[in-house]
PDB file of C-alpha atoms in Angstrom:
ATOM      1  CA  MET A   1      -0.252  -0.007  -0.010  1.00 61.00           C
ATOM      2  CA  LYS A   2       1.406   3.560  -0.804  1.00 81.00           C
ATOM      3  CA  ASP A   3       1.519   6.309   1.811  1.00 94.00           C
ATOM      4  CA  PHE A   4       1.412   8.874  -0.672  1.00 96.00           C
ATOM      5  CA  PHE A   5      -1.654  10.331  -2.606  1.00 94.00           C
ATOM      6  CA  ALA A   6      -1.883  10.674  -6.375  1.00 95.00           C
ATOM      7  CA  HIS A   7      -4.951  11.700  -8.464  1.00 97.00           C
ATOM      8  CA  GLU A   8      -6.045   8.771 -10.897  1.00 97.00           C
ATOM      9  CA  THR A   9      -4.709  11.207 -13.701  1.00 97.00           C
ATOM     10  CA  ALA A  10      -1.297  11.476 -12.848  1.00 97.00           C
ATOM     11  CA  VAL A  11       0.968   9.324 -14.424  1.00 97.00           C
ATOM     12  CA  ILE A  12       3.990   7.704 -11.926  1.00 96.00           C
ATOM     13  CA  ASP A  13       6.802   5.609 -13.538  1.00 95.00           C
ATOM     14  CA  ALA A  14       7.489   2.463 -11.655  1.00 88.00           C
ATOM     15  CA  ASP A  15      11.345   3.141 -10.573  1.00 93.00           C
ATOM     16  CA  CYS A  16      10.560   6.281  -8.658  1.00 95.00           C
ATOM     17  CA  SER A  17      11.388   7.059  -4.828  1.00 96.00           C
ATOM     18  CA  ILE A  18       7.837   9.284  -3.524  1.00 97.00           C
ATOM     19  CA  GLY A  19       7.769   9.882   0.286  1.00 97.00           C
ATOM     20  CA  LYS A  20       5.095   9.617   2.800  1.00 97.00           C
ATOM     21  CA  ASP A  21       2.037  12.334   2.794  1.00 98.00           C
ATOM     22  CA  THR A  22       3.262  13.628  -0.739  1.00 98.00           C
ATOM     23  CA  LYS A  23       0.454  14.790  -3.164  1.00 98.00           C
ATOM     24  CA  ILE A  24       0.386  14.708  -6.912  1.00 98.00           C
ATOM     25  CA  TRP A  25      -2.327  15.935  -8.262  1.00 98.00           C
ATOM     26  CA  HIS A  26      -4.548  15.818 -11.760  1.00 97.00           C
ATOM     27  CA  PHE A  27      -2.499  15.422 -15.068  1.00 98.00           C
ATOM     28  CA  SER A  28       1.289  15.559 -13.823  1.00 98.00           C
ATOM     29  CA  HIS A  29       4.122  12.742 -14.908  1.00 98.00           C
ATOM     30  CA  ILE A  30       6.603  11.803 -12.061  1.00 98.00           C
ATOM     31  CA  MET A  31       9.275  10.299 -14.457  1.00 97.00           C
ATOM     32  CA  SER A  32      11.670   7.669 -13.803  1.00 96.00           C
ATOM     33  CA  HIS A  33      14.478   7.128 -10.913  1.00 97.00           C
ATOM     34  CA  CYS A  34      13.140  10.082  -9.383  1.00 97.00           C
ATOM     35  CA  ILE A  35      13.546  10.942  -5.299  1.00 98.00           C
ATOM     36  CA  ILE A  36      10.649  13.065  -4.178  1.00 98.00           C
ATOM     37  CA  GLY A  37      10.595  13.426  -0.251  1.00 98.00           C
ATOM     38  CA  GLU A  38       8.035  13.376   2.256  1.00 98.00           C
ATOM     39  CA  GLY A  39       5.122  16.244   2.660  1.00 98.00           C
ATOM     40  CA  CYS A  40       5.418  17.389  -1.209  1.00 98.00           C
ATOM     41  CA  ASN A  41       2.620  18.822  -3.039  1.00 98.00           C
ATOM     42  CA  ILE A  42       3.208  18.284  -6.824  1.00 98.00           C
ATOM     43  CA  GLY A  43      -0.129  20.751  -8.228  1.00 98.00           C
ATOM     44  CA  GLN A  44      -1.705  20.328 -11.735  1.00 98.00           C
ATOM     45  CA  ASN A  45      -0.123  19.569 -14.801  1.00 98.00           C
ATOM     46  CA  VAL A  46       3.444  19.271 -13.562  1.00 98.00           C
ATOM     47  CA  VAL A  47       6.536  17.369 -15.114  1.00 97.00           C
ATOM     48  CA  VAL A  48       9.421  16.025 -13.139  1.00 98.00           C
ATOM     49  CA  SER A  49      11.611  14.600 -15.643  1.00 96.00           C
ATOM     50  CA  PRO A  50      14.156  11.499 -15.256  1.00 96.00           C
ATOM     51  CA  LYS A  51      16.344  11.625 -12.058  1.00 96.00           C
ATOM     52  CA  VAL A  52      15.543  14.884 -10.393  1.00 98.00           C
ATOM     53  CA  ILE A  53      15.397  15.240  -7.042  1.00 98.00           C
ATOM     54  CA  LEU A  54      12.773  16.880  -4.446  1.00 98.00           C
ATOM     55  CA  GLY A  55      13.669  16.987  -0.620  1.00 98.00           C
ATOM     56  CA  LYS A  56      10.761  16.894   1.944  1.00 98.00           C
ATOM     57  CA  ASN A  57       8.399  19.916   2.310  1.00 98.00           C
ATOM     58  CA  VAL A  58       8.689  20.769  -1.732  1.00 98.00           C
ATOM     59  CA  LYS A  59       5.923  22.809  -3.125  1.00 98.00           C
ATOM     60  CA  VAL A  60       5.549  23.054  -6.867  1.00 98.00           C
ATOM     61  CA  GLN A  61       2.710  25.067  -8.217  1.00 98.00           C
ATOM     62  CA  ASN A  62       0.563  24.241 -11.328  1.00 98.00           C
ATOM     63  CA  ASN A  63       2.287  24.112 -14.648  1.00 98.00           C
ATOM     64  CA  VAL A  64       5.853  23.683 -13.885  1.00 98.00           C
ATOM     65  CA  SER A  65       8.232  21.327 -15.723  1.00 96.00           C
ATOM     66  CA  ILE A  66      11.190  20.550 -13.700  1.00 97.00           C
ATOM     67  CA  TYR A  67      14.170  18.935 -15.859  1.00 96.00           C
ATOM     68  CA  THR A  68      16.761  16.714 -15.499  1.00 96.00           C
ATOM     69  CA  GLY A  69      19.812  17.796 -13.323  1.00 96.00           C
ATOM     70  CA  VAL A  70      17.883  19.618 -11.170  1.00 98.00           C
ATOM     71  CA  VAL A  71      18.014  18.937  -7.394  1.00 98.00           C
ATOM     72  CA  CYS A  72      15.449  21.098  -5.039  1.00 98.00           C
ATOM     73  CA  GLU A  73      16.450  20.743  -1.490  1.00 98.00           C
ATOM     74  CA  ASP A  74      13.988  20.652   1.477  1.00 98.00           C
ATOM     75  CA  ASP A  75      11.264  23.430   2.013  1.00 98.00           C
ATOM     76  CA  VAL A  76      11.307  24.570  -1.428  1.00 98.00           C
ATOM     77  CA  PHE A  77       8.546  26.556  -3.298  1.00 98.00           C
ATOM     78  CA  LEU A  78       8.493  26.474  -6.903  1.00 98.00           C
ATOM     79  CA  GLY A  79       5.886  29.105  -8.321  1.00 98.00           C
ATOM     80  CA  PRO A  80       3.130  28.707 -11.092  1.00 98.00           C
ATOM     81  CA  SER A  81       4.178  28.412 -14.161  1.00 98.00           C
ATOM     82  CA  MET A  82       8.132  28.907 -13.657  1.00 98.00           C
ATOM     83  CA  VAL A  83      10.466  27.351 -15.909  1.00 96.00           C
ATOM     84  CA  PHE A  84      14.062  25.373 -15.392  1.00 97.00           C
ATOM     85  CA  THR A  85      16.375  24.658 -17.987  1.00 96.00           C
ATOM     86  CA  ASN A  86      18.819  22.157 -18.428  1.00 95.00           C
ATOM     87  CA  VAL A  87      21.224  22.626 -21.454  1.00 95.00           C
ATOM     88  CA  ILE A  88      22.560  25.609 -22.297  1.00 93.00           C
ATOM     89  CA  ASN A  89      22.553  25.632 -26.255  1.00 94.00           C
ATOM     90  CA  PRO A  90      19.698  23.618 -27.192  1.00 93.00           C
ATOM     91  CA  ARG A  91      18.855  22.279 -30.819  1.00 95.00           C
ATOM     92  CA  SER A  92      15.875  20.134 -31.724  1.00 94.00           C
ATOM     93  CA  ALA A  93      18.049  18.553 -34.784  1.00 96.00           C
ATOM     94  CA  ILE A  94      21.365  17.935 -31.965  1.00 95.00           C
ATOM     95  CA  ILE A  95      20.757  15.233 -28.902  1.00 94.00           C
ATOM     96  CA  ARG A  96      22.186  17.014 -25.949  1.00 94.00           C
ATOM     97  CA  GLN A  97      21.173  14.486 -23.333  1.00 90.00           C
ATOM     98  CA  ASN A  98      24.801  14.082 -22.367  1.00 91.00           C
ATOM     99  CA  GLU A  99      24.949  17.850 -21.957  1.00 93.00           C
ATOM    100  CA  TYR A 100      22.535  18.513 -18.903  1.00 95.00           C
ATOM    101  CA  VAL A 101      23.757  20.880 -16.440  1.00 97.00           C
ATOM    102  CA  GLN A 102      22.646  20.677 -12.860  1.00 97.00           C
ATOM    103  CA  THR A 103      21.112  23.292 -10.890  1.00 98.00           C
ATOM    104  CA  ILE A 104      20.577  23.060  -7.092  1.00 98.00           C
ATOM    105  CA  VAL A 105      17.987  25.122  -5.045  1.00 98.00           C
ATOM    106  CA  LYS A 106      18.745  25.030  -1.561  1.00 98.00           C
ATOM    107  CA  LYS A 107      16.982  25.139   1.496  1.00 98.00           C
ATOM    108  CA  GLY A 108      13.932  27.239   2.046  1.00 98.00           C
ATOM    109  CA  ALA A 109      14.342  29.099  -1.231  1.00 98.00           C
ATOM    110  CA  SER A 110      11.169  30.474  -3.100  1.00 98.00           C
ATOM    111  CA  ILE A 111      10.833  31.176  -7.144  1.00 98.00           C
ATOM    112  CA  GLY A 112       7.741  33.054  -8.379  1.00 98.00           C
ATOM    113  CA  ALA A 113       5.341  32.688 -10.970  1.00 98.00           C
ATOM    114  CA  ASN A 114       6.780  32.748 -14.357  1.00 98.00           C
ATOM    115  CA  ALA A 115      10.360  32.693 -13.791  1.00 98.00           C
ATOM    116  CA  THR A 116      12.963  31.264 -15.619  1.00 98.00           C
ATOM    117  CA  ILE A 117      16.055  29.774 -14.083  1.00 98.00           C
ATOM    118  CA  VAL A 118      19.044  29.214 -16.838  1.00 98.00           C
ATOM    119  CA  CYS A 119      20.438  25.744 -15.893  1.00 97.00           C
ATOM    120  CA  GLY A 120      23.677  25.712 -13.821  1.00 97.00           C
ATOM    121  CA  ASN A 121      22.658  28.933 -11.839  1.00 98.00           C
ATOM    122  CA  ASN A 122      22.297  27.969  -7.984  1.00 98.00           C
ATOM    123  CA  ILE A 123      19.610  29.682  -5.978  1.00 98.00           C
ATOM    124  CA  GLY A 124      20.963  30.008  -2.095  1.00 98.00           C
ATOM    125  CA  GLU A 125      19.422  29.359   0.837  1.00 98.00           C
ATOM    126  CA  TYR A 126      16.136  30.938   1.482  1.00 98.00           C
ATOM    127  CA  ALA A 127      16.728  33.224  -1.457  1.00 98.00           C
ATOM    128  CA  PHE A 128      13.800  34.935  -2.876  1.00 98.00           C
ATOM    129  CA  VAL A 129      13.270  34.924  -6.723  1.00 98.00           C
ATOM    130  CA  GLY A 130      10.591  37.355  -7.470  1.00 98.00           C
ATOM    131  CA  ALA A 131       7.435  36.627 -10.203  1.00 98.00           C
ATOM    132  CA  GLY A 132       8.931  36.788 -13.992  1.00 98.00           C
ATOM    133  CA  ALA A 133      12.786  37.142 -13.015  1.00 98.00           C
ATOM    134  CA  VAL A 134      15.494  35.356 -15.117  1.00 98.00           C
ATOM    135  CA  VAL A 135      17.638  34.274 -13.463  1.00 98.00           C
ATOM    136  CA  THR A 136      21.197  34.120 -15.161  1.00 98.00           C
ATOM    137  CA  LYS A 137      23.859  33.939 -12.628  1.00 97.00           C
ATOM    138  CA  GLU A 138      24.095  32.111  -8.739  1.00 97.00           C
ATOM    139  CA  ILE A 139      21.931  34.083  -6.246  1.00 98.00           C
ATOM    140  CA  LEU A 140      23.205  34.192  -2.672  1.00 98.00           C
ATOM    141  CA  PRO A 141      21.500  32.784   0.365  1.00 98.00           C
ATOM    142  CA  PHE A 142      18.882  35.054   1.453  1.00 98.00           C
ATOM    143  CA  ALA A 143      19.172  37.520  -1.688  1.00 98.00           C
ATOM    144  CA  LEU A 144      15.898  38.670  -3.027  1.00 98.00           C
ATOM    145  CA  VAL A 145      16.301  39.220  -7.250  1.00 98.00           C
ATOM    146  CA  VAL A 146      13.922  40.415  -9.834  1.00 98.00           C
ATOM    147  CA  GLY A 147      14.012  41.351 -13.382  1.00 98.00           C
ATOM    148  CA  ASN A 148      15.243  40.311 -16.675  1.00 97.00           C
ATOM    149  CA  PRO A 149      18.299  39.397 -16.553  1.00 98.00           C
ATOM    150  CA  SER A 150      17.548  39.377 -12.524  1.00 98.00           C
ATOM    151  CA  LYS A 151      19.100  41.631 -10.137  1.00 98.00           C
ATOM    152  CA  GLN A 152      19.777  41.975  -6.514  1.00 98.00           C
ATOM    153  CA  ILE A 153      17.942  44.519  -4.869  1.00 98.00           C
ATOM    154  CA  GLY A 154      18.304  43.594  -1.332  1.00 98.00           C
ATOM    155  CA  TRP A 155      17.803  40.730   1.254  1.00 98.00           C
ATOM    156  CA  VAL A 156      15.057  38.584   2.776  1.00 98.00           C
ATOM    157  CA  SER A 157      14.725  36.452   5.922  1.00 98.00           C
ATOM    158  CA  GLU A 158      13.609  32.930   6.265  1.00 98.00           C
ATOM    159  CA  TYR A 159      10.201  34.026   6.748  1.00 98.00           C
ATOM    160  CA  GLY A 160      10.654  35.813   2.993  1.00 97.00           C
ATOM    161  CA  HIS A 161      10.086  39.318   5.121  1.00 98.00           C
ATOM    162  CA  ARG A 162      12.581  42.229   3.348  1.00 98.00           C
ATOM    163  CA  LEU A 163      15.494  42.763   5.425  1.00 98.00           C
ATOM    164  CA  GLU A 164      16.337  46.392   6.416  1.00 98.00           C
ATOM    165  CA  PHE A 165      20.128  46.865   7.835  1.00 98.00           C
ATOM    166  CA  ASN A 166      21.040  49.269   9.738  1.00 97.00           C
ATOM    167  CA  LYS A 167      24.523  50.985   9.718  1.00 96.00           C
ATOM    168  CA  ASN A 168      25.976  47.990  12.121  1.00 96.00           C
ATOM    169  CA  GLY A 169      25.020  45.255   9.576  1.00 96.00           C
ATOM    170  CA  LEU A 170      21.961  44.269  11.932  1.00 98.00           C
ATOM    171  CA  ALA A 171      18.203  43.799  10.672  1.00 98.00           C
ATOM    172  CA  ILE A 172      15.248  41.658  12.447  1.00 98.00           C
ATOM    173  CA  CYS A 173      12.569  39.910  11.005  1.00 98.00           C
ATOM    174  CA  LYS A 174       9.210  41.696  11.409  1.00 97.00           C
ATOM    175  CA  GLU A 175       7.445  38.111  11.765  1.00 98.00           C
ATOM    176  CA  SER A 176       9.797  35.801  13.227  1.00 98.00           C
ATOM    177  CA  LYS A 177      11.553  38.738  15.133  1.00 98.00           C
ATOM    178  CA  GLN A 178      15.112  36.361  13.985  1.00 98.00           C
ATOM    179  CA  GLU A 179      18.050  38.625  13.865  1.00 98.00           C
ATOM    180  CA  TYR A 180      20.490  38.798  11.176  1.00 98.00           C
ATOM    181  CA  GLN A 181      23.826  40.282  10.353  1.00 98.00           C
ATOM    182  CA  LEU A 182      25.060  41.429   7.258  1.00 98.00           C
ATOM    183  CA  GLU A 183      28.637  41.404   6.375  1.00 95.00           C
ATOM    184  CA  ASN A 184      30.592  41.307   3.446  1.00 95.00           C
ATOM    185  CA  ASN A 185      27.943  40.851   1.292  1.00 95.00           C
ATOM    186  CA  THR A 186      26.627  37.633   3.218  1.00 97.00           C
ATOM    187  CA  VAL A 187      23.950  37.321   5.696  1.00 97.00           C
ATOM    188  CA  ILE A 188      24.067  35.249   8.774  1.00 96.00           C
ATOM    189  CA  LYS A 189      21.200  34.485  10.677  1.00 96.00           C
ATOM    190  CA  LEU A 190      22.017  35.127  14.636  1.00 95.00           C
TER     191      LEU A 190
END
């Protein structure tokens, strides 16, 4: 007996590992050799390509394609219709399956609706990629990025609130009251 939920229209290849309490919704396809952690939610019309790894509590909204080479750590949020790529220079007539580039989305990061992540550009812990952003370079932990190409415009807390650092490089999350230190372009949770 399986300990996850899959809607009757979902297609799940036989050699996948799917964690307890995960939910897979309408018309989604989980392809071969995927590893999906516990407590994930895979929305409608999602494709998870072969060998993708999703940690625990990953939330994948509707119409997302997660291609081979993508690894999402625990507590990642993937917004509606956001997109990953996995080949730098795709061509229809040229097979490049041996050239897939890995992209890692670190713990707690959020990627907004309709964002595009160009392969090989990792997203740091608790970073926040704004809706519609096109990520063409690495994103630092706790960074807030927006635009095309994406540009860092600030920092966010683990709860996703903007951090306003004082002259001593200290900030407090308005929801959690957690303190953060900014030093040498690096945010540290105190």
